[in-house]
Coordinates of C-alpha atoms in Angstrom, one line a residue:
X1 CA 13.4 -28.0 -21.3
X2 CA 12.0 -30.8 -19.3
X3 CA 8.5 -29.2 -18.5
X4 CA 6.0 -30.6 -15.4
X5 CA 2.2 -28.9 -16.9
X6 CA -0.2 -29.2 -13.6
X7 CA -4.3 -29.0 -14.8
X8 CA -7.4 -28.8 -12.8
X9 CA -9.1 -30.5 -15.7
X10 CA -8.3 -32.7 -18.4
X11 CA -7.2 -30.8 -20.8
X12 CA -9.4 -32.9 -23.6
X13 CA -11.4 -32.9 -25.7
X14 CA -10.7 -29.1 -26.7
X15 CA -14.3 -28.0 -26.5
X16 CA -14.9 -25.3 -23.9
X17 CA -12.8 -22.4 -22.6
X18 CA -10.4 -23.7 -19.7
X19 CA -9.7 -26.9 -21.7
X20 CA -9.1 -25.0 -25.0
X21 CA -6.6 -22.5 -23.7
X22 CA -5.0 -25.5 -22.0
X23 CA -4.6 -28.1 -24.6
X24 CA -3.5 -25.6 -27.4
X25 CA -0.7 -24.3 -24.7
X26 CA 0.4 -28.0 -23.6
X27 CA 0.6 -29.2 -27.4
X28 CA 2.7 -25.7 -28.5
X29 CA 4.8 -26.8 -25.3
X30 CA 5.3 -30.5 -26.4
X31 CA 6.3 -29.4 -30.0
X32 CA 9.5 -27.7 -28.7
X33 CA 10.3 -29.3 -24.7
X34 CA 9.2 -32.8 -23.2
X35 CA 6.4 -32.3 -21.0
X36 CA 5.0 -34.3 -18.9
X37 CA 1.3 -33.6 -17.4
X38 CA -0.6 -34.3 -14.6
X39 CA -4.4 -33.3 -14.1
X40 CA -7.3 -33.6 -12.0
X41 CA -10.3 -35.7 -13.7
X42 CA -13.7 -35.0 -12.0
X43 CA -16.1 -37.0 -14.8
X44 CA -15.7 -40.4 -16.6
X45 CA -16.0 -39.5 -19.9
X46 CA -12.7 -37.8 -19.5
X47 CA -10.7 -40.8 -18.8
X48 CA -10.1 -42.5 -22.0
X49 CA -8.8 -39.1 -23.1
X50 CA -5.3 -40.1 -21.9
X51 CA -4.1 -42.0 -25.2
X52 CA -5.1 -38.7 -26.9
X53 CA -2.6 -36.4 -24.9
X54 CA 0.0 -39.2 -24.6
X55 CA 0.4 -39.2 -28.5
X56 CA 2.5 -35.2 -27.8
X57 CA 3.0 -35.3 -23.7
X58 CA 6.4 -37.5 -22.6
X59 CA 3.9 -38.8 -19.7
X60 CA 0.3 -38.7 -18.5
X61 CA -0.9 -39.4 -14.9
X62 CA -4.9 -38.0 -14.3
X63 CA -5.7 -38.0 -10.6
X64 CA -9.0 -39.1 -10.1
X65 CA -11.5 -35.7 -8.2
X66 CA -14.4 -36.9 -6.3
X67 CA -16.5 -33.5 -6.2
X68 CA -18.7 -34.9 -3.1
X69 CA -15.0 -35.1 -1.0
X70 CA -14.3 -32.2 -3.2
X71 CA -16.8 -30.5 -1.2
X72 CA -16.1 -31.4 2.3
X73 CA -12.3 -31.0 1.8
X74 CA -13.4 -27.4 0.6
X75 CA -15.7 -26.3 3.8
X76 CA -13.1 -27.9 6.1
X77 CA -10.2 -25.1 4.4
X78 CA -13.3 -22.6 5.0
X79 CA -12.9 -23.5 8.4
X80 CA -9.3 -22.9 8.7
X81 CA -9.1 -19.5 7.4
X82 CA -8.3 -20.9 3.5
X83 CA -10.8 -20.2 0.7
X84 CA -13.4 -22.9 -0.4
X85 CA -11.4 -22.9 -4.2
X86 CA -8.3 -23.4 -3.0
X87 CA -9.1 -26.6 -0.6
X88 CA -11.3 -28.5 -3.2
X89 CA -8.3 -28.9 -5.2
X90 CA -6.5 -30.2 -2.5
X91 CA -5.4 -33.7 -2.8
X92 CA -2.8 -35.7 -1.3
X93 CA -3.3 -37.9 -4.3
X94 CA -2.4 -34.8 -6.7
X95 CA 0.6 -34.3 -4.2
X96 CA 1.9 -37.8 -4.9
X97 CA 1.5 -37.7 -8.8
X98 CA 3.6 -34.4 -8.5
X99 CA 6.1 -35.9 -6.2
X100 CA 6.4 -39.2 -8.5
X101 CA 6.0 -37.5 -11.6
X102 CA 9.8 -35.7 -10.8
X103 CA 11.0 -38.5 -9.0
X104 CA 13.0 -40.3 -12.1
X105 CA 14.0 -36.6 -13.7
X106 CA 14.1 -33.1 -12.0
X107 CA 12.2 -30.7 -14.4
X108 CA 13.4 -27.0 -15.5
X109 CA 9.9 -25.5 -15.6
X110 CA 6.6 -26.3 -13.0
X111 CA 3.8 -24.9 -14.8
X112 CA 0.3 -24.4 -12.9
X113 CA -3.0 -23.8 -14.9
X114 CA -5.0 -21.7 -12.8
X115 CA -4.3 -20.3 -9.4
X116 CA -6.0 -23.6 -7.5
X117 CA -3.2 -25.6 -8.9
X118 CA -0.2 -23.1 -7.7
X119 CA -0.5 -25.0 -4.5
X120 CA 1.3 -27.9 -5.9
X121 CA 4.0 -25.6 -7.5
X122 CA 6.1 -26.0 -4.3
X123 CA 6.5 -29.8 -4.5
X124 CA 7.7 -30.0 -7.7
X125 CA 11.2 -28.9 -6.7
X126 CA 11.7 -26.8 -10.0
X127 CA 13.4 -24.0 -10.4
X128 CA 11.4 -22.1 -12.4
X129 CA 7.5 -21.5 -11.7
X130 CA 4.5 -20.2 -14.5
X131 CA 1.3 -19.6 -12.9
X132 CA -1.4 -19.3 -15.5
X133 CA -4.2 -17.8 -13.4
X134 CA -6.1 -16.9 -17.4
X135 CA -8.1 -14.8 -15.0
X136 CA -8.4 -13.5 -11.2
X137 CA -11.1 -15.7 -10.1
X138 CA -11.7 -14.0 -7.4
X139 CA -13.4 -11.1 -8.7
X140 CA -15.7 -14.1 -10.0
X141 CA -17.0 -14.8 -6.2
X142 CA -17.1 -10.8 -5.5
X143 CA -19.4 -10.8 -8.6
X144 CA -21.6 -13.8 -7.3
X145 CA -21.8 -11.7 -3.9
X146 CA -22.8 -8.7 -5.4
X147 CA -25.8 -10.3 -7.0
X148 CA -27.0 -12.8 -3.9
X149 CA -28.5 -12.1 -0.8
X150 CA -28.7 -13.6 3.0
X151 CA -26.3 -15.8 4.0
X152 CA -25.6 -17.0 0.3
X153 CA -24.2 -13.1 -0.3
X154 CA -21.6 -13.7 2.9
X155 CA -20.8 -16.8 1.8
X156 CA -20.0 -15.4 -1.3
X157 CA -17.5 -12.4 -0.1
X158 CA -15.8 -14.7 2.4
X159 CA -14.5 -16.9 -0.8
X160 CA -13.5 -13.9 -2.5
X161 CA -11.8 -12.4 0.0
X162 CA -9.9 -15.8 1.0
X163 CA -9.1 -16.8 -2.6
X164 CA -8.0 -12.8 -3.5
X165 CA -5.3 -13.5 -0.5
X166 CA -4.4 -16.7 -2.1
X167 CA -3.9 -15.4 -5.4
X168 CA -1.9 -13.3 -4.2
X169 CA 0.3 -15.4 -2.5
X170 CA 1.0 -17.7 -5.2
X171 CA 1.5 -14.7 -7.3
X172 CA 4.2 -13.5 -5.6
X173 CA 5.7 -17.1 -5.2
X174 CA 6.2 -17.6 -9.1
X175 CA 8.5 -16.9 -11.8
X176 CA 5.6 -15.8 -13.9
X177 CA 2.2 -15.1 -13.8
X178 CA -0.4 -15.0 -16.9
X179 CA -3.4 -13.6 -18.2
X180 CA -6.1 -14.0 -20.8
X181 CA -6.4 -10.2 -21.0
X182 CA -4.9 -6.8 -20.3
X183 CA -7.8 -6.1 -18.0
X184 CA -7.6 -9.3 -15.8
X185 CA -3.4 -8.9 -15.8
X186 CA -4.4 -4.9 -14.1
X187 CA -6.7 -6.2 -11.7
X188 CA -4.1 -9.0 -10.2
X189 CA -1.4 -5.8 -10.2
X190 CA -4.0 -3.5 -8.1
X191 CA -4.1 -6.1 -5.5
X192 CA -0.3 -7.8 -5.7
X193 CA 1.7 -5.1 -6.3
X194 CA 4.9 -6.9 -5.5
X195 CA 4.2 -10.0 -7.9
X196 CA 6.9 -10.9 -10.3
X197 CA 6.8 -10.8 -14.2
X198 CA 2.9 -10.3 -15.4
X199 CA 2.5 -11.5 -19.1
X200 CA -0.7 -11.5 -20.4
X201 CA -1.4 -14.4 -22.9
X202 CA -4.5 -13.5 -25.2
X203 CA -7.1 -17.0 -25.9
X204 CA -7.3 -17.5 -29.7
X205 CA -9.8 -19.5 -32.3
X206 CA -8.2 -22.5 -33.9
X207 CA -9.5 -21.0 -37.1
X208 CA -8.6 -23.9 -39.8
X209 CA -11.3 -26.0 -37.7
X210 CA -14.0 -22.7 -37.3
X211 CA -14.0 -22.1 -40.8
X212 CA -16.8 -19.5 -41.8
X213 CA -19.4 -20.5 -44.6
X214 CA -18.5 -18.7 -47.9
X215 CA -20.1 -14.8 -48.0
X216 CA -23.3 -14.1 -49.0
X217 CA -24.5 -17.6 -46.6
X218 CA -27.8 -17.0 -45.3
X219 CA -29.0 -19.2 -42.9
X220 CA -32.7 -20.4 -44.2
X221 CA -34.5 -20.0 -40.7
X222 CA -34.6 -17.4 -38.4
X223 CA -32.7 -19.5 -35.7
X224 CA -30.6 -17.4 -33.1
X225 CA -28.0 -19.5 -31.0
X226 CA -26.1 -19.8 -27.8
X227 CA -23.3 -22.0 -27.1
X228 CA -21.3 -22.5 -23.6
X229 CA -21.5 -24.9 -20.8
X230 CA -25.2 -25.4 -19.9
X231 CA -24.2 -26.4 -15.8
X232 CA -22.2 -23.2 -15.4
X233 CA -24.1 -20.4 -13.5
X234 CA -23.3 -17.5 -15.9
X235 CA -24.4 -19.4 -19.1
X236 CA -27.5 -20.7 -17.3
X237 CA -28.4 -17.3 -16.3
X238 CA -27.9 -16.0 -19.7
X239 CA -30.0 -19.0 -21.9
X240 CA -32.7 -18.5 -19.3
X241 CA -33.1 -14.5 -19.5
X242 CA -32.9 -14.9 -23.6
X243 CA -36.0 -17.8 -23.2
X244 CA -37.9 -16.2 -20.6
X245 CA -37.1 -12.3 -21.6
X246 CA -35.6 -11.9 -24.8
X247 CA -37.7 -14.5 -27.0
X248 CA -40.9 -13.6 -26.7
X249 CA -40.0 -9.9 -28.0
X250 CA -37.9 -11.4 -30.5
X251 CA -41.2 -13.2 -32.2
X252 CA -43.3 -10.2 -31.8
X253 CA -41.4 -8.9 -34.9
X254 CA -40.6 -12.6 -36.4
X255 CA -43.1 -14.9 -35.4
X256 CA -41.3 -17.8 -36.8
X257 CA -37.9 -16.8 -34.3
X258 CA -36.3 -19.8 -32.6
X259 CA -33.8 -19.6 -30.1
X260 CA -31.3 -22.7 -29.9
X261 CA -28.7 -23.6 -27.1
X262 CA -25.9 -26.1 -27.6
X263 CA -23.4 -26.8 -24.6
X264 CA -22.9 -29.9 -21.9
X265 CA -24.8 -31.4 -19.4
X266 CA -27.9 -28.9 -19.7
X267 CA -29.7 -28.5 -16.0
X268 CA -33.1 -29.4 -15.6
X269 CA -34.5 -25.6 -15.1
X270 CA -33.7 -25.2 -19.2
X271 CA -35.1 -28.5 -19.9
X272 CA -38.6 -27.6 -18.7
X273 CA -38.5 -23.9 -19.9
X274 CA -37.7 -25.7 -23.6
X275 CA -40.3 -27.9 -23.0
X276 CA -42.6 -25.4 -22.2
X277 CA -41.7 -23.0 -25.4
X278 CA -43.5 -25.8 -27.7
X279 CA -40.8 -25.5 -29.9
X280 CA -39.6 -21.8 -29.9
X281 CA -36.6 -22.4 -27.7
X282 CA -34.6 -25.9 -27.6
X283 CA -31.6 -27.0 -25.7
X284 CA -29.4 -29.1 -28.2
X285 CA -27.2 -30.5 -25.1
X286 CA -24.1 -32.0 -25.9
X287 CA -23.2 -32.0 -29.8
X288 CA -20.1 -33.9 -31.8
X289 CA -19.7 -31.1 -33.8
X290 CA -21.0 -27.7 -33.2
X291 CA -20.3 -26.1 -36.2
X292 CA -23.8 -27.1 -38.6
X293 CA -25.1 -24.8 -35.5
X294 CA -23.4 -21.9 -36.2
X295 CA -23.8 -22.6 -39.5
X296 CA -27.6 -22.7 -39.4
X297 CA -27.7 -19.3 -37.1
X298 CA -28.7 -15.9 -38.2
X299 CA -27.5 -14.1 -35.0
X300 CA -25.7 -15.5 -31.7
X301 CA -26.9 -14.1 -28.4
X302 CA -24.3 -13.6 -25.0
X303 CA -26.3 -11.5 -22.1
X304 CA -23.7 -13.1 -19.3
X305 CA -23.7 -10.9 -16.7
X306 CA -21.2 -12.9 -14.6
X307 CA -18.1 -14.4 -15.3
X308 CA -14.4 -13.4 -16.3
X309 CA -11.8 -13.1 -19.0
X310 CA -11.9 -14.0 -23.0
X311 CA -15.3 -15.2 -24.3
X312 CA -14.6 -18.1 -26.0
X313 CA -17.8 -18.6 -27.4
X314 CA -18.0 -15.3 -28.6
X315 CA -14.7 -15.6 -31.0
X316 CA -16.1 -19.1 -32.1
X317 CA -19.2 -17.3 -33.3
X318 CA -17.2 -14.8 -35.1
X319 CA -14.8 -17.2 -36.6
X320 CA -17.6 -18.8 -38.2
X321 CA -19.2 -15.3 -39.4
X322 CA -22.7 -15.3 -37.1
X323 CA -23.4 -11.3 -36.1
X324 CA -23.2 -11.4 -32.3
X325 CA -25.5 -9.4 -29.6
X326 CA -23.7 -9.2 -26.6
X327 CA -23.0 -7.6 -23.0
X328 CA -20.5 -5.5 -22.4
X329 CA -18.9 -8.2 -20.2
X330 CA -19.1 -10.8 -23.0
X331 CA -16.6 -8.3 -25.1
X332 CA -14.8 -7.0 -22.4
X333 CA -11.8 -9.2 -22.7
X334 CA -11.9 -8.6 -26.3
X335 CA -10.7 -6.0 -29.1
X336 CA -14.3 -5.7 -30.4
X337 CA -15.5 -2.7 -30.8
X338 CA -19.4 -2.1 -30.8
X339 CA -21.6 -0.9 -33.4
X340 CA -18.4 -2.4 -35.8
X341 CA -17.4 -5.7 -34.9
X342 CA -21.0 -6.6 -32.5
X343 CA -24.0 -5.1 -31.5
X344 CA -23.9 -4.3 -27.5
X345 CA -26.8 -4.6 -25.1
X346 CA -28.3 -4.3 -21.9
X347 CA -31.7 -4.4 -21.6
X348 CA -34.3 -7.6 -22.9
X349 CA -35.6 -4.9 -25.3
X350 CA -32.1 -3.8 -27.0
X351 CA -31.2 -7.3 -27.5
X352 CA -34.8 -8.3 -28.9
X353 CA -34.3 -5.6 -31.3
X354 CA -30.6 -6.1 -32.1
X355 CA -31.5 -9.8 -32.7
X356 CA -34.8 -9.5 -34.5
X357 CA -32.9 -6.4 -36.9
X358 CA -30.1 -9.4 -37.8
X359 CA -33.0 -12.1 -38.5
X360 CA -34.5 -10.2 -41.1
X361 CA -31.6 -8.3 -42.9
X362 CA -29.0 -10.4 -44.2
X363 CA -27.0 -6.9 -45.1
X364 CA -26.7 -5.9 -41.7
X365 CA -25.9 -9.2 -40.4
X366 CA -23.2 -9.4 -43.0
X367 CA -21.0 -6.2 -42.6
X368 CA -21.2 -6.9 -38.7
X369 CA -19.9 -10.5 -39.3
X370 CA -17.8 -10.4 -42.3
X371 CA -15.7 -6.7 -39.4
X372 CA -15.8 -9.3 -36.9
X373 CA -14.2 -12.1 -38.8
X374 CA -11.5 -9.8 -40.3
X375 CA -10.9 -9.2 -36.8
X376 CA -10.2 -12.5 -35.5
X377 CA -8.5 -13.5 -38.2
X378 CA -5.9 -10.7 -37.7
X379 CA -6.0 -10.5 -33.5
X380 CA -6.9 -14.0 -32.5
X381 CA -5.9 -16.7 -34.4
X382 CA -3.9 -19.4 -31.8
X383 CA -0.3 -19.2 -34.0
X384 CA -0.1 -15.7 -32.8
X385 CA -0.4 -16.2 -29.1
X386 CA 1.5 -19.1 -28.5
X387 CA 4.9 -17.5 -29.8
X388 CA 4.4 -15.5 -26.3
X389 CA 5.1 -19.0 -24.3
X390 CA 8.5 -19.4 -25.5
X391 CA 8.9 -16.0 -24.9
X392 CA 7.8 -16.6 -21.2
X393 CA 9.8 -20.1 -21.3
X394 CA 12.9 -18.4 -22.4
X395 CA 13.3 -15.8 -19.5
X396 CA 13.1 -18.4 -17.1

């Protein structure tokens, strides 16, 4: 099939969770059907990425986002009865990449990734439509609401509310919808009751790049880790609760505790509260490789308390056998179950304990990660998922 992939990101480098799911679908795609991609890119860095995805996509075009127009295209669709999401995507220069990107050769298959890009579904003039909405975003802004207050927490259920009604809509419009998980695929359902065939596409580890140290590997420090995007709200929420909260409880019981986070473009509120810890908590930034991190972690740490779907971070850490303390809404996505495959918390205290316990006994550390590896190994490796895409492709 001659496929048309539409991204709100550059789907490269593979190294967080909306470009991972993307690239590992887009090159499965490319191994059986030309497909030709068009995406949105909102940062520099991400433009010399085209060679990259050229050497498996039949064509590239990237369509450059400026997030300050972004923004004022955004409130003007808040003004018009649209949702916020759903107008800073908007872009009569995406419109013409779409247009000229079918303009030689009519494609069988117009596939969106995420609900924002469903908008330019239309003009693509295929026959067949795949929405990959990974999860219902909206209940992301319903979350944010829920934990605001003033005019921030109106704010906050007014893009919920509008961006609920456009999922929705382009729900209903498409062949086929997706989702990461069972729970985010029952959600969309409760709300679009009439949408067309719902599959649900688990997220997976690339497990012959995670490969765990050999058993019996004991990290020599007491270092506990975070990984994730360090500008994303949920992340940032989390790191700071662990530095401010969790640390300090953590060292009562091993003095020498560190607490290490490793993601992209860190925010200045982490900077000063690393600089502060004089040396206790450090913010790695950006890394080449984050694997000598895991590697030299007792115990990873993920207290989100916002945010949707698969955990990506969380599988990685498994995949690379670190015991993990987490929220119940870090595991929720996942088959994990606690006590076996990770330790679950809710409170500073539970997860200074859980943590602390796995810094100073490499036995309990070890049954907890050698459960959870076993278990990505047999539920999440990519090979598995991706069979589901031509599944999808071939009842269109």
């Amino acid at each position: 099939m001659r496929i048309l992939y539409l991204a709100h990101r550059v789907p490269y480098p593979p190294n967080k969770g909306e470009k991972l799911r993307a690239y590992h679908h887009l090159r499965h795609l490319a191994q059986r059907h030309d497909v030709h991609l068009v995406a949105f890119v909102d940062r520099p860095e991400d433009l010399p990425v085209a060679d990259a995805l050229r050497a498996f996509c039949g064509s590239v075009r990237l369509v450059p986002l400026d997030r300050r127009l972004s923004l004022l295209r955004g409130a003007w669709s808040l003004l018009r009865g649209r949702s916020l999401s759903e107008g800073f995507f908007e872009s009569g220069a995406m419109r013409a990449a779409v247009v000229e990107a079918v303009r030689t050769a009519p494609v069988d298959v117009a596939w969106a990734y995420s609900s924002t890009m469903a908008q330019y579904l239309a003009a693509t003039g295929a026959a067949a439509t795949i929405a990959d909405f990974v999860d219902v975003d909206s209940e992301k802004w319903r979350q944010y609401a829920a934990q605001s207050r003033g005019p921030l927490r109106w704010a906050y259920r007014l893009e919920a509310a509008r961006l609920r009604a456009c999922e929705a809509r382009f729900g209903r419009a498409v062949t086929h919808v997706l989702f990461v998980s069972v729970g985010e695929a029952e959600l969309f359902r409760s709300f679009c009751p009439g949408a067309p065939a719902v599959r649900v596409i688990p997220n997976g580890v690339d497990t012959t790049y995670f490969v765990p140290p050999p058993p019996g590997h004991w990290a020599p420090e007491p270092v506990f880790l975070f990984t994730g995007a360090l500008d994303y709200r949920p992340n940032v929420e989390a790191v700071l609760f662990t530095a401010r909260e969790v640390l300090p409880l953590v060292r009562q019981r091993v003095p020498a505790a560190r607490f290490v986070a490793v993601g992209h473009r860190p925010v200045a509120d982490l900077q000063r509260v690393a600089e502060a810890s004089h040396g206790t908590f450090e913010v790695a930034g950006s890394v080449p490789d984050v694997r000598p991190y895991f590697r030299a972690a007792r115990a990873y740490i993920a207290p989100l308390e916002l945010g949707r779907g698969v955990q990506n971070k969380v599988l990685e850490a498994m995949a690379m056998r670190v015991p993990v303390v987490a929220s119940p809404l870090a595991i929720a996505g996942l088959a994990a179950e606690p006590v076996r495959h990770v330790v679950e918390c809710r409170t500073a205290a539970e997860y200074a304990e859980a943590t602390a316990d796995l810094l100073v006994d490499p036995r309990r550390g070890a049954a907890l990660a050698g459960a959870a590896l076993d278990l990505v190994l047999t539920h999440y490796a990519w090979e598995q998922h991706l069979r589901i895409l031509d599944e999808v492709l071939s009842s269109c």
